[in-house]
Coordinates of C-alpha atoms in Angstrom, one line a residue:
M21 CA 44.1 -47.4 -57.0
E22 CA 42.8 -46.7 -53.5
V23 CA 41.8 -49.3 -51.0
T24 CA 39.9 -48.7 -47.7
V25 CA 39.7 -51.4 -45.1
G26 CA 38.2 -50.7 -41.7
G27 CA 38.0 -47.0 -42.3
T28 CA 41.8 -46.6 -43.1
T29 CA 43.0 -45.8 -46.5
D30 CA 46.0 -47.9 -47.6
T31 CA 47.2 -49.2 -50.9
S32 CA 48.9 -52.4 -49.7
A33 CA 48.7 -53.2 -46.0
N34 CA 45.4 -55.2 -45.9
I35 CA 44.8 -56.4 -49.4
C36 CA 46.9 -58.2 -52.0
D37 CA 47.9 -56.7 -55.3
M38 CA 45.5 -58.9 -57.3
C39 CA 42.5 -58.1 -55.1
S40 CA 43.3 -54.4 -55.3
R41 CA 42.8 -54.5 -59.1
I42 CA 39.2 -55.7 -58.8
N43 CA 36.7 -53.3 -60.2
I44 CA 33.4 -53.4 -62.1
E45 CA 35.1 -53.6 -65.5
S46 CA 37.2 -56.6 -64.5
L47 CA 34.3 -58.4 -62.9
S48 CA 31.7 -57.8 -65.6
P49 CA 33.0 -60.0 -68.5
P50 CA 31.4 -63.5 -68.6
E51 CA 34.8 -65.1 -67.9
G52 CA 35.2 -63.0 -64.8
Y53 CA 38.4 -61.6 -63.2
P54 CA 41.5 -63.9 -63.3
H55 CA 43.0 -64.4 -59.8
F56 CA 45.6 -66.7 -58.4
Y57 CA 44.8 -68.2 -55.0
K58 CA 47.9 -68.3 -52.9
Q59 CA 47.6 -69.8 -49.4
S60 CA 50.3 -67.4 -48.3
N61 CA 48.0 -64.5 -49.1
M62 CA 45.4 -65.8 -46.6
R63 CA 47.4 -64.3 -43.7
S64 CA 47.8 -60.8 -45.1
C65 CA 44.9 -60.2 -47.5
I66 CA 41.5 -60.0 -45.8
L67 CA 39.6 -60.3 -49.1
C68 CA 41.6 -63.5 -50.0
F69 CA 40.9 -64.8 -46.6
I70 CA 37.1 -64.4 -46.9
L71 CA 37.0 -65.5 -50.5
F72 CA 39.0 -68.6 -50.2
C73 CA 38.5 -69.7 -46.6
G74 CA 37.3 -73.3 -46.7
L75 CA 38.4 -73.9 -50.3
P76 CA 41.7 -75.8 -49.9
S77 CA 41.1 -77.7 -53.2
M78 CA 41.6 -74.4 -55.1
A79 CA 44.8 -73.5 -53.3
D80 CA 47.8 -72.4 -55.4
Q81 CA 46.1 -72.4 -58.7
P82 CA 44.4 -70.0 -61.1
V83 CA 40.8 -69.1 -60.3
R84 CA 38.3 -66.6 -61.6
I85 CA 36.2 -64.2 -59.5
K86 CA 32.7 -63.5 -60.8
L87 CA 29.6 -61.7 -59.8
S88 CA 26.8 -64.0 -58.7
R89 CA 23.3 -62.7 -58.5
K90 CA 20.8 -64.2 -56.0
P91 CA 17.2 -63.1 -55.9
S92 CA 16.0 -61.7 -52.6
S93 CA 12.9 -62.7 -50.8
M94 CA 11.9 -59.1 -50.8
G95 CA 12.1 -58.7 -54.6
F96 CA 15.5 -57.2 -55.2
A97 CA 18.7 -59.1 -56.3
T98 CA 21.8 -59.4 -54.1
L99 CA 25.2 -59.6 -55.8
Y100 CA 27.9 -61.8 -54.3
L101 CA 31.5 -62.6 -55.3
S102 CA 31.9 -66.2 -56.5
V103 CA 35.0 -68.2 -57.1
E104 CA 35.4 -70.6 -60.0
S105 CA 38.2 -73.1 -60.7
G106 CA 37.7 -75.5 -63.6
T107 CA 34.1 -76.8 -63.2
N108 CA 33.9 -75.9 -59.6
S109 CA 32.0 -72.8 -58.6
V110 CA 31.5 -71.5 -55.0
R111 CA 29.6 -68.4 -54.0
S112 CA 31.2 -66.5 -51.2
S113 CA 29.4 -64.6 -48.4
I114 CA 30.8 -61.2 -49.7
V115 CA 28.1 -58.9 -50.9
V116 CA 28.9 -56.3 -53.5
I117 CA 27.2 -52.8 -53.3
T118 CA 28.0 -49.2 -54.4
Q119 CA 26.8 -45.7 -53.8
E120 CA 24.0 -44.0 -55.7
G121 CA 25.2 -42.3 -58.9
D122 CA 28.3 -44.5 -59.2
P123 CA 29.1 -45.8 -62.7
A124 CA 28.9 -49.3 -61.4
A125 CA 25.2 -48.7 -60.5
I126 CA 24.3 -46.6 -63.6
E127 CA 25.9 -48.7 -66.3
Y128 CA 26.2 -52.2 -64.6
G129 CA 23.2 -52.4 -62.3
I130 CA 25.2 -52.9 -59.1
P131 CA 22.8 -52.5 -56.1
T132 CA 23.2 -49.2 -54.2
F133 CA 23.2 -48.1 -50.6
R134 CA 20.5 -45.6 -49.7
P135 CA 21.6 -42.9 -47.2
V136 CA 19.2 -42.9 -44.2
T137 CA 18.1 -39.5 -42.9
S138 CA 14.6 -39.9 -41.3
S139 CA 12.5 -43.0 -40.8
G140 CA 9.4 -40.9 -41.2
S141 CA 10.2 -39.3 -44.5
Q142 CA 7.9 -39.8 -47.5
G143 CA 10.7 -41.7 -49.3
T144 CA 11.0 -44.1 -46.4
L145 CA 7.2 -44.7 -46.1
S146 CA 7.1 -45.3 -49.9
I147 CA 9.7 -48.0 -49.4
A148 CA 7.5 -49.5 -46.6
S149 CA 4.6 -49.5 -49.0
N150 CA 6.6 -51.4 -51.6
W151 CA 7.7 -54.0 -49.0
L152 CA 4.1 -54.5 -48.0
K153 CA 2.9 -54.8 -51.6
H154 CA 5.6 -57.3 -52.5
C155 CA 4.8 -59.4 -49.4
V156 CA 1.1 -59.4 -50.1
E157 CA 1.6 -60.4 -53.7
K158 CA 4.5 -62.9 -53.4
H159 CA 4.5 -64.4 -49.9
D160 CA 2.1 -66.6 -48.0
C161 CA 2.4 -64.5 -44.8
H162 CA -1.4 -63.9 -44.7
K163 CA -2.1 -67.4 -43.4
S164 CA -3.5 -67.2 -39.8
L165 CA -1.7 -69.0 -37.0
F166 CA -4.8 -68.8 -34.8
V167 CA -8.4 -69.0 -36.1
P168 CA -11.3 -68.8 -33.7
Q169 CA -13.9 -71.5 -33.7
G170 CA -16.4 -71.0 -36.4
K171 CA -14.1 -68.9 -38.5
K172 CA -11.8 -69.7 -41.4
S173 CA -8.4 -68.3 -42.5
P174 CA -8.7 -65.8 -45.4
E175 CA -7.4 -67.1 -48.7
S176 CA -5.4 -63.9 -49.4
D177 CA -4.9 -60.3 -48.3
F178 CA -6.5 -58.8 -51.4
S179 CA -10.1 -58.9 -50.5
E180 CA -11.5 -55.8 -48.8
V181 CA -15.0 -57.3 -48.6
V182 CA -16.2 -58.1 -45.1
D183 CA -16.8 -61.9 -45.0
E184 CA -18.2 -63.0 -41.7
G185 CA -16.7 -66.4 -42.2
S186 CA -13.1 -65.3 -42.7
T187 CA -13.0 -61.9 -41.0
I188 CA -11.2 -62.1 -37.7
F189 CA -11.4 -58.8 -35.8
P190 CA -10.4 -57.9 -32.2
T191 CA -13.1 -56.9 -29.8
R192 CA -12.4 -53.2 -30.4
L193 CA -10.5 -51.2 -33.1
L194 CA -9.7 -47.6 -33.8
D195 CA -11.3 -46.4 -37.0
L196 CA -9.0 -44.0 -38.8
Q197 CA -11.7 -43.0 -41.4
A198 CA -14.5 -42.3 -38.9
F199 CA -14.9 -38.7 -40.0
N200 CA -14.8 -36.7 -43.2
E201 CA -11.7 -36.3 -45.2
G202 CA -10.8 -33.0 -43.6
S203 CA -10.5 -34.5 -40.2
L204 CA -7.7 -36.5 -38.7
D205 CA -9.7 -37.5 -35.7
I206 CA -10.5 -41.1 -34.9
R207 CA -12.9 -43.1 -32.8
L208 CA -13.1 -46.5 -31.0
V209 CA -15.4 -49.0 -32.7
E210 CA -16.6 -52.5 -31.9
K211 CA -18.0 -53.5 -35.3
P212 CA -16.0 -52.2 -38.3
T213 CA -18.3 -51.1 -41.1
S214 CA -16.1 -51.9 -44.1
G215 CA -12.8 -53.5 -44.9
R216 CA -11.1 -56.3 -43.0
L217 CA -7.5 -55.1 -42.7
Y218 CA -6.2 -53.8 -39.4
A219 CA -2.7 -53.0 -38.0
T220 CA -1.4 -53.5 -34.5
L221 CA 1.0 -51.3 -32.5
S222 CA 3.8 -52.8 -30.4
H223 CA 5.2 -50.2 -28.1
C224 CA 6.5 -49.3 -24.7
W225 CA 4.0 -47.4 -22.6
G226 CA 6.6 -45.5 -20.6
V227 CA 6.1 -44.1 -17.1
N228 CA 3.7 -41.3 -18.0
C229 CA 1.2 -42.7 -20.4
D230 CA -1.6 -40.1 -20.5
A231 CA -4.6 -41.5 -18.6
R232 CA -7.0 -39.6 -20.9
Y233 CA -5.9 -42.0 -23.7
Q234 CA -6.4 -45.2 -21.8
A235 CA -9.7 -47.1 -22.2
T236 CA -11.5 -47.3 -18.8
K237 CA -15.1 -47.8 -17.8
S238 CA -15.5 -44.0 -17.5
T239 CA -13.6 -43.0 -20.8
L240 CA -15.2 -45.6 -23.1
P241 CA -18.2 -43.4 -24.1
A242 CA -15.9 -40.5 -25.0
L243 CA -13.5 -42.7 -27.0
R244 CA -16.5 -44.2 -28.9
H245 CA -17.6 -40.7 -29.8
R246 CA -14.4 -39.0 -30.9
I247 CA -10.7 -39.0 -30.2
R248 CA -8.8 -35.9 -31.1
Y249 CA -5.8 -36.9 -33.2
A250 CA -3.8 -33.8 -32.2
D251 CA -4.1 -34.8 -28.5
L252 CA -2.9 -38.3 -28.9
P253 CA 0.6 -39.4 -27.7
K254 CA 3.2 -39.0 -30.4
T255 CA 3.8 -42.8 -30.9
Y256 CA 0.1 -43.2 -31.6
R257 CA 0.0 -40.3 -34.0
D258 CA 3.0 -41.7 -35.9
A259 CA 1.5 -45.2 -36.1
I260 CA -1.7 -43.7 -37.4
L261 CA 0.2 -41.8 -40.1
V262 CA 1.9 -45.0 -41.2
C263 CA -1.5 -46.8 -41.4
R264 CA -2.9 -44.0 -43.5
S265 CA 0.1 -44.0 -45.9
L266 CA -0.4 -47.8 -46.3
H267 CA -4.2 -47.5 -46.8
I268 CA -5.0 -49.5 -43.6
R269 CA -8.2 -48.2 -42.1
Y270 CA -8.1 -49.7 -38.6
I271 CA -5.4 -50.0 -35.9
W272 CA -5.4 -51.9 -32.6
I273 CA -3.6 -50.2 -29.7
D274 CA -3.7 -52.0 -26.4
S275 CA -4.2 -49.0 -24.1
L276 CA -7.2 -47.8 -26.1
C277 CA -8.7 -51.2 -27.0
I278 CA -8.6 -53.0 -23.7
T279 CA -10.5 -51.7 -20.7
Q280 CA -7.7 -51.1 -18.3
D281 CA -9.7 -51.0 -15.1
S282 CA -11.8 -54.1 -15.8
K283 CA -10.2 -57.3 -14.7
E284 CA -12.7 -59.3 -16.7
D285 CA -12.1 -57.4 -19.9
W286 CA -8.3 -57.4 -19.4
A287 CA -8.3 -61.2 -18.8
R288 CA -10.4 -61.9 -21.9
E289 CA -8.3 -59.7 -24.2
A290 CA -5.0 -61.0 -22.8
A291 CA -6.3 -64.5 -23.7
N292 CA -7.1 -63.3 -27.2
M293 CA -3.7 -61.8 -27.9
A294 CA -2.9 -64.8 -30.1
Y295 CA -5.8 -63.9 -32.4
V296 CA -5.1 -60.1 -32.3
Y297 CA -1.5 -60.2 -33.5
S298 CA -1.5 -63.2 -35.7
N299 CA -4.4 -61.9 -37.8
S300 CA -3.2 -58.3 -38.0
H301 CA -2.2 -57.2 -41.5
L302 CA 0.9 -55.5 -40.2
T303 CA 2.5 -54.7 -36.8
I304 CA 4.1 -51.3 -36.3
S305 CA 6.9 -51.7 -33.8
A306 CA 8.2 -48.6 -32.1
D307 CA 11.5 -50.3 -31.2
W308 CA 13.6 -47.3 -30.1
S309 CA 11.0 -45.3 -28.3
P310 CA 11.1 -45.4 -24.4
G311 CA 7.4 -44.4 -24.1
S312 CA 4.2 -43.3 -25.7
E313 CA 5.5 -39.7 -26.3
G314 CA 8.8 -40.9 -28.0
G315 CA 7.2 -41.5 -31.4
C316 CA 8.0 -44.1 -34.1
F317 CA 10.0 -41.8 -36.4
R318 CA 13.5 -40.7 -35.8
V319 CA 15.6 -38.1 -37.6
I320 CA 19.2 -39.2 -38.1
D321 CA 21.3 -36.1 -37.2
A322 CA 24.4 -37.5 -39.0
P323 CA 23.0 -39.3 -42.1
Q324 CA 24.4 -42.8 -42.3
G325 CA 26.7 -44.0 -45.0
I326 CA 28.2 -47.4 -45.6
S327 CA 29.9 -48.3 -42.3
P328 CA 33.7 -48.4 -43.1
N329 CA 34.6 -51.0 -40.5
K330 CA 32.2 -53.5 -42.1
V331 CA 33.3 -53.2 -45.7
I332 CA 36.3 -53.3 -48.0
C333 CA 36.2 -50.3 -50.4
I334 CA 38.1 -50.5 -53.7
S335 CA 38.2 -47.2 -55.6
S336 CA 39.5 -47.1 -59.2
L337 CA 39.6 -45.2 -62.4
L338 CA 37.6 -46.9 -65.2
S339 CA 38.7 -46.9 -68.8
N340 CA 36.5 -43.9 -69.6
G341 CA 38.2 -41.8 -66.8
E342 CA 35.3 -42.0 -64.3
R343 CA 36.0 -43.0 -60.8
S344 CA 34.1 -46.0 -59.4
C345 CA 33.9 -47.4 -55.8
L346 CA 32.9 -51.0 -55.1
Y347 CA 32.1 -51.9 -51.5
F348 CA 32.5 -55.5 -50.4
Q349 CA 30.3 -56.1 -47.4
V350 CA 32.3 -58.7 -45.3
Y351 CA 30.6 -58.4 -41.9
F352 CA 26.9 -58.2 -40.9
P353 CA 27.0 -57.0 -37.3
P354 CA 24.1 -57.8 -34.9
V355 CA 23.4 -54.1 -34.4
H356 CA 21.7 -54.1 -37.8
W357 CA 19.8 -57.2 -38.2
N358 CA 19.5 -58.5 -34.6
L359 CA 16.4 -56.6 -33.3
G360 CA 16.5 -58.5 -30.0
H361 CA 18.3 -55.7 -28.1
T362 CA 16.1 -52.7 -28.7
R363 CA 14.1 -51.0 -25.9
L364 CA 11.0 -52.7 -27.2
A365 CA 12.6 -56.1 -27.4
N366 CA 13.4 -55.9 -23.7
R367 CA 9.7 -55.8 -22.8
A368 CA 8.1 -59.1 -22.1
W369 CA 4.8 -58.5 -23.9
A370 CA 6.5 -57.3 -27.0
Y371 CA 8.4 -60.5 -27.4
Q372 CA 5.4 -62.6 -28.4
E373 CA 3.9 -59.8 -30.3
R374 CA 6.9 -59.8 -32.7
I375 CA 6.9 -63.6 -33.1
L376 CA 3.1 -63.8 -33.7
S377 CA 2.9 -61.0 -36.3
R378 CA 2.7 -61.8 -40.0
R379 CA 4.7 -58.7 -40.8
N380 CA 6.6 -56.1 -38.8
L381 CA 7.7 -52.6 -39.6
H382 CA 10.5 -51.9 -37.0
F383 CA 11.2 -48.3 -36.4
T384 CA 14.6 -48.4 -34.7
Q385 CA 17.1 -45.7 -33.8
H386 CA 19.2 -46.6 -36.9
Q387 CA 16.6 -47.0 -39.6
L388 CA 13.4 -48.7 -40.6
F389 CA 13.5 -52.5 -41.0
W390 CA 11.0 -54.9 -42.6
E391 CA 10.5 -58.3 -41.1
C392 CA 7.9 -60.9 -42.2
R393 CA 7.7 -64.7 -42.2
E394 CA 9.5 -64.9 -45.5
G395 CA 11.8 -61.9 -45.7
F396 CA 13.9 -59.2 -44.1
A397 CA 15.0 -55.8 -45.5
G398 CA 16.4 -52.4 -44.3
E399 CA 15.7 -49.0 -45.7
D400 CA 19.4 -48.5 -46.4
M401 CA 18.9 -51.2 -49.1
V402 CA 22.0 -53.0 -48.0
P403 CA 21.4 -56.8 -48.5
Y404 CA 21.1 -58.8 -45.3
P405 CA 21.7 -62.5 -44.9
S406 CA 18.6 -64.6 -45.0
G407 CA 17.5 -66.7 -42.0
F408 CA 17.6 -64.0 -39.3
F409 CA 14.0 -63.0 -39.3
I410 CA 12.1 -64.2 -36.2
P411 CA 8.5 -64.6 -37.4
S412 CA 9.5 -67.4 -39.8
F413 CA 10.4 -69.4 -36.7
V414 CA 6.7 -69.9 -35.9
L415 CA 6.2 -71.8 -39.1
N416 CA 9.4 -73.8 -38.7
I417 CA 8.4 -75.5 -35.5
K418 CA 5.7 -77.4 -37.3
T419 CA 8.4 -79.4 -39.1
K420 CA 10.3 -80.2 -35.9
S421 CA 10.1 -83.3 -33.7
A422 CA 8.4 -83.2 -30.3
E423 CA 11.9 -83.2 -28.6
E424 CA 13.1 -80.4 -30.8
R425 CA 10.0 -78.3 -30.1
L426 CA 10.5 -78.8 -26.4
Y427 CA 14.1 -77.6 -26.7
I428 CA 13.0 -74.6 -28.7
W429 CA 10.4 -73.7 -26.1
C430 CA 13.0 -73.8 -23.2
S431 CA 16.2 -72.6 -24.8
G432 CA 14.7 -70.5 -27.7
I433 CA 11.6 -68.9 -26.2
I434 CA 11.8 -68.9 -22.4
R435 CA 15.6 -68.3 -22.1
H436 CA 15.1 -65.0 -23.9
Y437 CA 11.6 -64.1 -22.6
S438 CA 12.5 -64.6 -18.9
N439 CA 15.2 -61.9 -19.2
A440 CA 12.6 -59.3 -20.5
K441 CA 11.2 -56.6 -18.3
I442 CA 7.7 -56.7 -17.1
T443 CA 5.8 -54.0 -15.2
F444 CA 3.4 -56.4 -13.3
P445 CA 4.9 -59.7 -12.2
T446 CA 1.5 -61.2 -12.4
D447 CA 1.7 -60.8 -16.2
R448 CA 4.6 -63.2 -16.4
L449 CA 2.6 -66.1 -17.7
P450 CA -0.1 -64.2 -19.5
A451 CA 2.5 -62.3 -21.6
V452 CA 3.7 -65.5 -23.1
S453 CA 0.3 -67.3 -23.2
A454 CA -0.2 -66.8 -27.0
L455 CA 3.1 -68.6 -27.7
A456 CA 2.1 -71.3 -25.3
K457 CA -1.1 -71.9 -27.2
L458 CA 0.9 -72.2 -30.4
F459 CA 3.2 -74.8 -28.9
A460 CA 0.3 -76.6 -27.3
D461 CA -1.1 -77.3 -30.7
Q462 CA 2.2 -78.8 -31.8
L463 CA 3.2 -80.6 -28.6
C464 CA -0.3 -82.0 -27.8
S465 CA 0.7 -81.9 -24.1
P466 CA -0.9 -80.3 -21.0
Y467 CA 0.6 -76.9 -20.1
L468 CA 1.8 -76.6 -16.5
A469 CA 2.5 -72.9 -15.6
G470 CA 5.2 -72.4 -18.2
L471 CA 6.3 -76.1 -18.4
W472 CA 4.9 -79.1 -20.3
L473 CA 3.8 -82.5 -18.9
E474 CA 5.3 -84.2 -21.9
G475 CA 9.0 -83.7 -21.2
L476 CA 8.5 -82.4 -17.7
W477 CA 11.7 -84.2 -16.6
Y478 CA 13.5 -81.8 -19.0
T479 CA 11.6 -78.5 -18.4
L480 CA 12.1 -78.9 -14.6
S481 CA 15.8 -78.6 -15.0
W482 CA 15.8 -74.8 -15.3
C483 CA 18.2 -72.6 -13.2
R484 CA 18.5 -68.9 -12.6
N485 CA 21.0 -66.9 -14.7
G486 CA 23.6 -64.8 -12.9
Q487 CA 24.9 -64.8 -9.3
E488 CA 22.8 -62.1 -7.6
S489 CA 20.1 -63.3 -5.2
V490 CA 16.5 -62.8 -6.4
E491 CA 13.5 -62.3 -4.2
R492 CA 10.4 -64.1 -5.1
P493 CA 7.4 -61.9 -5.9
K494 CA 5.2 -61.0 -2.9
N495 CA 2.1 -62.1 -4.8
Y496 CA 1.6 -65.7 -5.9
I497 CA 2.7 -66.0 -9.6
A498 CA 3.4 -69.7 -10.1
P499 CA 4.4 -72.9 -8.2
S500 CA 8.0 -72.8 -6.9
W501 CA 9.0 -75.5 -9.5
S502 CA 8.1 -73.2 -12.4
W503 CA 10.6 -70.7 -13.9
A504 CA 7.7 -68.1 -13.8
A505 CA 7.9 -68.1 -9.9
I506 CA 11.0 -65.8 -9.9
N507 CA 11.6 -62.4 -11.6
A508 CA 14.9 -63.4 -13.2
G509 CA 16.3 -64.8 -16.4
V510 CA 16.6 -68.6 -16.5
D511 CA 18.5 -71.2 -18.4
W512 CA 18.5 -75.0 -18.6
L513 CA 21.0 -77.3 -16.9
I514 CA 20.3 -80.2 -19.2
L515 CA 21.5 -79.1 -22.7
S516 CA 19.7 -81.7 -24.7
T517 CA 16.3 -83.4 -24.6
R518 CA 18.1 -86.6 -25.8
T519 CA 19.7 -87.7 -22.6
S520 CA 19.7 -90.6 -20.2
T521 CA 18.2 -88.4 -17.5
K522 CA 14.8 -89.1 -18.9
K523 CA 15.1 -92.8 -18.0
R524 CA 15.9 -92.0 -14.3
V525 CA 12.9 -89.7 -13.7
E526 CA 9.3 -90.7 -13.5
I527 CA 6.4 -88.2 -13.3
L528 CA 3.7 -89.6 -11.0
G529 CA 1.3 -86.7 -11.3
A530 CA 0.9 -83.0 -12.0
V531 CA -1.9 -80.5 -11.4
V532 CA -2.2 -76.8 -12.0
D533 CA -5.3 -74.7 -11.2
H534 CA -5.9 -71.7 -13.4
A535 CA -7.5 -68.3 -12.8
G536 CA -9.3 -68.5 -16.1
D537 CA -7.3 -69.0 -19.2
A538 CA -5.5 -72.3 -19.2
F539 CA -2.3 -70.6 -20.5
G540 CA -2.5 -67.5 -18.3
Q541 CA -2.4 -66.9 -14.5
V542 CA -2.5 -69.8 -12.1
T543 CA -3.6 -70.1 -8.5
H544 CA -2.1 -73.4 -7.4
G545 CA -0.1 -76.3 -8.6
W546 CA 1.8 -79.4 -7.6
I547 CA 3.8 -82.2 -9.1
R548 CA 4.9 -85.7 -7.8
V549 CA 8.2 -87.0 -9.1
T550 CA 10.3 -90.1 -8.3
G551 CA 13.7 -91.1 -9.5

């Protein structure tokens, strides 16, 4: 019997004798594996500690350890260890997996870990295709968050027929099938001729984004005529390859679909960002790439295996003489499922792009991740806890009270967003305008340069994070009482919207003048408060 805990092989130090005898043969019978829960073991056996923590009623008595199967939102089952005592049964948080080719997988169907080598391999793109197919067929992620006036939300993702009533296209798209089958070249179009599915790219521009592949008044005619695929930045080429492998004809890329030297076009398209991302079939997120030449795909020089410091591995000889290794996943570190600390996540515009999207393919430095409004998965096939996918949050706010929505806006949205980097300080309000529109529909309150009239007493209580002094932008961004007026992360002094402070503050009036979009740039603002 061999036990590995935290990368160190030991037969006794970190696991008790009864736990060390757990293997697939002892767990597979209907009655499970007989165990005796000793409170004294909680201090020396990590598996006992995780299994029995919080179960004092089962202390110092016989229990049975069983496999508990829970269906995943992405179509595959997750196996957990569960504890039974008499009529009581409690499923633990310990996930059971094994390696490909192990007898536990071949004969008993234990889920396997998939070694990750390249996020651009055919095998990985095939997994992405299966994720998308499952989501389209089983989830309700197709429902539009924002529907323009005169349009209606499509009933499903299946129809490829252009229906003027339910087809919601951006102003411009890149047609990936503009030329014959022998050509990879694309072109910029304003009225798609067939199909209604398009993808969006969320990416970092970097410092040297090729000006030839930015839409300007002078380059628009050439972009409408033909764009050579081979000359495109690598991130764009990779995103196009993903679209073609998933049979998506169109893609929206900001630098090519917004006229960069037209203030009018930029302002209009920035105001339409809510429609662009929330109606996209899929968002391709180049999370790890520092710029447009970095690409989406990444080759893993040292193929990943099951991380030893996050699992307990018990290796044993089965009755037929074969060796089997069971891995008990006991810790899910933020580096895997928390996508909030990638290069892309630190960009202000990308924050709302992720939240608004129906579905995200995240190309990270570790592996490819799937994230939609109802599910989360990684290409390594290791099960991840549910509840950590961000896009589901946009649906959840509809069930919250007005006070809870206000708290989520401040402490959930702006606290994170205000720390993100932005190239042009004047974009500070436009880059979160789509989320503001979403909250406006739920709060039914006037929007005041990042704050809300309803609950203004609370939203005014922001403060700057950190101790370093921060200079205000040279150009006017927002009134001094708005968090958007400074280029720094902010937090809130009042921790709850349910406080007596509300009774001591009276808002006498508030006015904000806008440059155009009511949720975008502002030119002037004032408030009058007493209390």
